Coordinates of C-alpha atoms in Angstrom, one line a residue:
X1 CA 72.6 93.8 101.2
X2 CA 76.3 93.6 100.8
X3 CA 77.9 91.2 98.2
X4 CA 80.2 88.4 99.6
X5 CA 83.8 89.5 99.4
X6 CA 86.0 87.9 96.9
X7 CA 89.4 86.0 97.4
X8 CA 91.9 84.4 94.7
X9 CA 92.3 80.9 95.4
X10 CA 95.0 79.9 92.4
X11 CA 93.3 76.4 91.9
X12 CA 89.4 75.6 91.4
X13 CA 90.5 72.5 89.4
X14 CA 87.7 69.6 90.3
X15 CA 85.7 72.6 92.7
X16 CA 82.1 71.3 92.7
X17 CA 79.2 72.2 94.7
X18 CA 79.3 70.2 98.2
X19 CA 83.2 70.3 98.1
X20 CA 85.8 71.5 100.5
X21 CA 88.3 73.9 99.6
X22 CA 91.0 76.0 102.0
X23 CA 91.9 78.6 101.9
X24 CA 95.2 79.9 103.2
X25 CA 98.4 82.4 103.0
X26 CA 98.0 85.4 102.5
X27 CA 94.5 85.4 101.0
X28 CA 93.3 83.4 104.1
X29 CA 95.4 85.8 106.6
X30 CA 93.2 88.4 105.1
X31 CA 89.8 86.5 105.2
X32 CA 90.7 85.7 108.9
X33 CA 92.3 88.3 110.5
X34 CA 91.4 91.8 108.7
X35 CA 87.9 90.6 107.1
X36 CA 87.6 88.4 110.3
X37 CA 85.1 85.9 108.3
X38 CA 83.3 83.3 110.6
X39 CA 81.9 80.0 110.1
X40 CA 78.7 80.2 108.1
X41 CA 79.3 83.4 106.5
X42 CA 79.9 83.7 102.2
X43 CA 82.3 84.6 100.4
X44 CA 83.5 84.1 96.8
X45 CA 86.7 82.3 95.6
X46 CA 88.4 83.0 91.9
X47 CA 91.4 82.1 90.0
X48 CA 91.4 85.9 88.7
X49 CA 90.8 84.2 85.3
X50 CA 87.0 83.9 84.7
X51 CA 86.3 81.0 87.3
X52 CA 84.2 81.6 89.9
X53 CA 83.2 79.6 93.4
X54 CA 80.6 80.6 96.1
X55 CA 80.2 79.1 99.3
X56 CA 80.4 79.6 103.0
X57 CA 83.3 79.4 105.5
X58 CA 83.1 75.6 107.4
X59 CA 85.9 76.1 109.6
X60 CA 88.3 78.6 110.9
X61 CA 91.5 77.6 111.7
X62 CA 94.8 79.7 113.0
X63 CA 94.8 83.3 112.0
X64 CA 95.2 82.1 108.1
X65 CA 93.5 79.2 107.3
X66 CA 89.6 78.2 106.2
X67 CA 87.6 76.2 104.7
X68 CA 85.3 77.1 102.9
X69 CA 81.7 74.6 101.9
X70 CA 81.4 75.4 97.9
X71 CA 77.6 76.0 97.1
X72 CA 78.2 76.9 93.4
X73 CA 80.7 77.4 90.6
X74 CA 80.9 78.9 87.6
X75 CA 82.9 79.9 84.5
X76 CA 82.5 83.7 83.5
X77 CA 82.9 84.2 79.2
X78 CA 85.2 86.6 77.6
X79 CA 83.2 89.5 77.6
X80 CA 82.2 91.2 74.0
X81 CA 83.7 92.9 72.8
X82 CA 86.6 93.4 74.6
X83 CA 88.2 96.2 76.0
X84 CA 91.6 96.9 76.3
X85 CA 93.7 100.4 77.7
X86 CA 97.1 101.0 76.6
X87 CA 98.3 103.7 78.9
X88 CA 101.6 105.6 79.0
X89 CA 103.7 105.5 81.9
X90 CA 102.5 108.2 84.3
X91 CA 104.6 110.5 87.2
X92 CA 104.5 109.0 90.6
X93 CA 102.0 106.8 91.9
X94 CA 99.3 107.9 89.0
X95 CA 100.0 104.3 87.5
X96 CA 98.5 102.2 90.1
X97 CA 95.7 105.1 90.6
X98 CA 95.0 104.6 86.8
X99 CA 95.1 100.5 87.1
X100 CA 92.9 100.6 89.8
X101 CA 89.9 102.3 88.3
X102 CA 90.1 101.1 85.1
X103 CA 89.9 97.8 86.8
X104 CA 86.9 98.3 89.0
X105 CA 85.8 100.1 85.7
X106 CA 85.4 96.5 84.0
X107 CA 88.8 97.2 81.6
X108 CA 89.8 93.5 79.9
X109 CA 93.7 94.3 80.0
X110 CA 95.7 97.0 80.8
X111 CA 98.9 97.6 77.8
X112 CA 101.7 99.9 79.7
X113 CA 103.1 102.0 77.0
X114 CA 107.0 104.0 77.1
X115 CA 105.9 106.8 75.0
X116 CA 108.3 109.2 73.8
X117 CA 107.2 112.1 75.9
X118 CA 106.3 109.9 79.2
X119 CA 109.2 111.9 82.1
X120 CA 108.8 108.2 83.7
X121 CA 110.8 105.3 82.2
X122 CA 111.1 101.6 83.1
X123 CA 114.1 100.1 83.2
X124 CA 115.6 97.5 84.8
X125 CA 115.0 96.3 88.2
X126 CA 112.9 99.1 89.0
X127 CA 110.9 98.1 85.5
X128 CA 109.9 95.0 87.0
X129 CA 108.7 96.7 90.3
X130 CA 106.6 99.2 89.1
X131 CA 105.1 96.2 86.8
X132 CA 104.7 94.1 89.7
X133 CA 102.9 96.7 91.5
X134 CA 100.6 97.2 88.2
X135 CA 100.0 93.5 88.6
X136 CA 99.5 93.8 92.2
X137 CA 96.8 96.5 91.7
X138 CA 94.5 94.8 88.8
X139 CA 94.4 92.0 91.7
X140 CA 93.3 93.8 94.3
X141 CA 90.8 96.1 92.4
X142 CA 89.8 93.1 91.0
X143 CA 88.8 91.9 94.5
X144 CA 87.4 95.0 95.6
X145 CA 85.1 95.2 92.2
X146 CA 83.9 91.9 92.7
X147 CA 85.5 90.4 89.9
X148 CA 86.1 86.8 89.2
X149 CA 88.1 87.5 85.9
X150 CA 91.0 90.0 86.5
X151 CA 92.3 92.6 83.7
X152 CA 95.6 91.0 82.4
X153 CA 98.6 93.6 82.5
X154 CA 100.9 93.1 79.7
X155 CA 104.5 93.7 79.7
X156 CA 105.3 97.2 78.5
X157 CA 105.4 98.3 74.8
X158 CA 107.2 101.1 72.4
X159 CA 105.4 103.1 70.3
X160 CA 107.0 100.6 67.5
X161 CA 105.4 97.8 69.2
X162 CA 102.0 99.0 69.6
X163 CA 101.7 99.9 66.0
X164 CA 102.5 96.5 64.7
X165 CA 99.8 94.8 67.4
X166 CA 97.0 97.4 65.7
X167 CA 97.7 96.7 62.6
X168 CA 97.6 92.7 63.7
X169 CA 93.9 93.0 64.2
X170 CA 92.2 95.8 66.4
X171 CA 88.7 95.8 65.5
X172 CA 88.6 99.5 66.6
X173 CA 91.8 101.6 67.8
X174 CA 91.0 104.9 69.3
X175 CA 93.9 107.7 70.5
X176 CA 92.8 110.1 72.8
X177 CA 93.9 113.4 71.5
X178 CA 92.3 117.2 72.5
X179 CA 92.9 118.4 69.1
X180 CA 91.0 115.5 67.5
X181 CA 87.7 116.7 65.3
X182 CA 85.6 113.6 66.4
X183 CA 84.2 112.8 69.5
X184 CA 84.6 109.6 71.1
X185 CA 81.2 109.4 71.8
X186 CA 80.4 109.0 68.3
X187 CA 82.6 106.9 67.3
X188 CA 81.0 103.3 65.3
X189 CA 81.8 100.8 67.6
X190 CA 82.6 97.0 67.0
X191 CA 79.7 94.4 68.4
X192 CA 82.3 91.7 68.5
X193 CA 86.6 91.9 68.8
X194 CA 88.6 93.8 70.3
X195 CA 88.2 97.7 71.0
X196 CA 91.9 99.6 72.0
X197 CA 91.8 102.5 73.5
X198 CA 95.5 104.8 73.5
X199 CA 96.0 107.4 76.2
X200 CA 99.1 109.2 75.9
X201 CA 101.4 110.6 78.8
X202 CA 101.2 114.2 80.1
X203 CA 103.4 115.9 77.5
X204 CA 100.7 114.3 75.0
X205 CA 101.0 112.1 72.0
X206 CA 103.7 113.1 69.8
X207 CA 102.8 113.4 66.1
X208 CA 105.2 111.0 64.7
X209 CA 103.4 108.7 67.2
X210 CA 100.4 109.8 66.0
X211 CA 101.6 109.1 62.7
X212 CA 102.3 105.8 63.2
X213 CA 99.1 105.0 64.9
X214 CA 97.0 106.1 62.1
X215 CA 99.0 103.9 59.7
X216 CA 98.4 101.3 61.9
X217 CA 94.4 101.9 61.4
X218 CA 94.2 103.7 64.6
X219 CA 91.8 107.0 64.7
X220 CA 92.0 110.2 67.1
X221 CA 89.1 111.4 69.0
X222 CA 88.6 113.6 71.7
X223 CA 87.1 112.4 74.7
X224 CA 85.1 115.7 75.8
X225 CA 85.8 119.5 76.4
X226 CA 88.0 119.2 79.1
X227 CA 91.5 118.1 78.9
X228 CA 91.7 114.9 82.2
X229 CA 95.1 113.6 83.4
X230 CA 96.6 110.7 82.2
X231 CA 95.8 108.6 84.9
X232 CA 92.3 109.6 84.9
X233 CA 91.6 109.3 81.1
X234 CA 91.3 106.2 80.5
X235 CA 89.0 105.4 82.9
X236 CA 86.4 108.1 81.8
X237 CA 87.2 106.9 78.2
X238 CA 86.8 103.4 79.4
X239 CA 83.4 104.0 81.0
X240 CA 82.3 106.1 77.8
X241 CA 83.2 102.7 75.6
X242 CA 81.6 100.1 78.2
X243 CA 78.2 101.9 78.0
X244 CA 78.0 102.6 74.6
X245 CA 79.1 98.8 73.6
X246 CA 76.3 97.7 75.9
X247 CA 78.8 96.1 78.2
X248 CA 77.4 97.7 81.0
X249 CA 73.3 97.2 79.9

């Protein structure tokens, strides 16, 4: 049986079961007109921040409005321990590829990171584009995985940065490295926290980064014998981490 889809609805404040919310814009464009919902049929409702509302559509108006019945809500905890990628700025189009399955993954953030050896840099106004879009595709995976509590995508960090939030209080730091003696999938894991995992850009980390890293309390490991692509990393990493940390039992 297929699960009900999912939709952001920006408030749930005072949503109880019994009543009435609607639905509209461009989430409700999409319930009505592409997902064509009808009366009586679920769906799901989320603020993309842990909250949660089920129901069934009561009334179809226009081409972008409902109302939907609400049969249940709920609040979704911070899951533990929590997950979070920081992932260089890849070529192209590999960014949104990389956001998008770490998100349907079950990744808890998503740290974009201007590392010395990334060939794509954000600056200005096309900075805040490709982080809109980043933004844009955590919300949309997030839909499409089902989620009711979307991966948060911070604003971009230096390598200068990043080392001075590890050494604030990762409970484990990992940097993906080929060279690294130890594997990833023996690495001790924290039961509680926050795990960070590092994936460098397609030149690789550089060793002054890797450097500062390690000062920071950070570790390299290799993830397996095959060297993946930037964008695809993390989310092989990511899965790696989620089923070892029991996440995903």
């Amino acid at each position: 049986m297929a699960t009900a889809p999912v939709f952001v609805c920006e408030s749930l404040t005072g949503a109880r079961p019994g009543t009435t919310l609607r639905l509209t814009g461009p989430e409700g464009r999409h319930a009505v007109s592409v997902r064509r919902l009808r009366v009586g049929e679920a769906l799901v409702l989320t603020d993309g921040e842990g909250v949660g509302a089920a129901g069934t559509v009561a009334a179809v108006e226009g081409r972008d409005t409902l109302d939907v019945t609400v049969a249940e809500v709920w609040e979704e905890p911070w899951p533990r321990p929590r997950l979070t990628v920081v992932q260089a700025l890849p070529k192209g189009d590999r960014g949104e590829l990389a956001v998008e399955t770490m998100t349907e993954t079950g990744v808890d953030a998503i740290v974009p990171w201007t590392a010395a050896r990334c060939v794509t840099q954000w600056r200005g106004e096309r900075g805040a584009k490709s982080l809109a879009k980043w933004r844009a595709t955590a919300r949309e995976a997030g839909k499409q995985a089902r989620r009711v509590r979307f991966p948060a995508i911070a604003e971009p960090v230096t390598t200068r940065e990043l080392a001075g939030n590890l050494a604030a209080g990762a409970a484990f730091a990992a940097v993906l490295h080929e060279s690294a003696a130890e594997p990833l999938a023996a690495a001790p894991l924290p039961a509680e926290g926050e795990i960070v995992l590092i994936v460098g850009p397609e030149g690789g980390v550089a060793p002054e980064e890797l450097a500062a890293f390690e000062d920071a309390g950070a570790r390299a490991y290799r993830l397996g014998p095959t060297v993946l692509r930037t964008s695809t990393a993390g989310t092989a990493a990511a899965a790696l981490l989620l089923g070892r940390s029991g996440r995903w039992s």
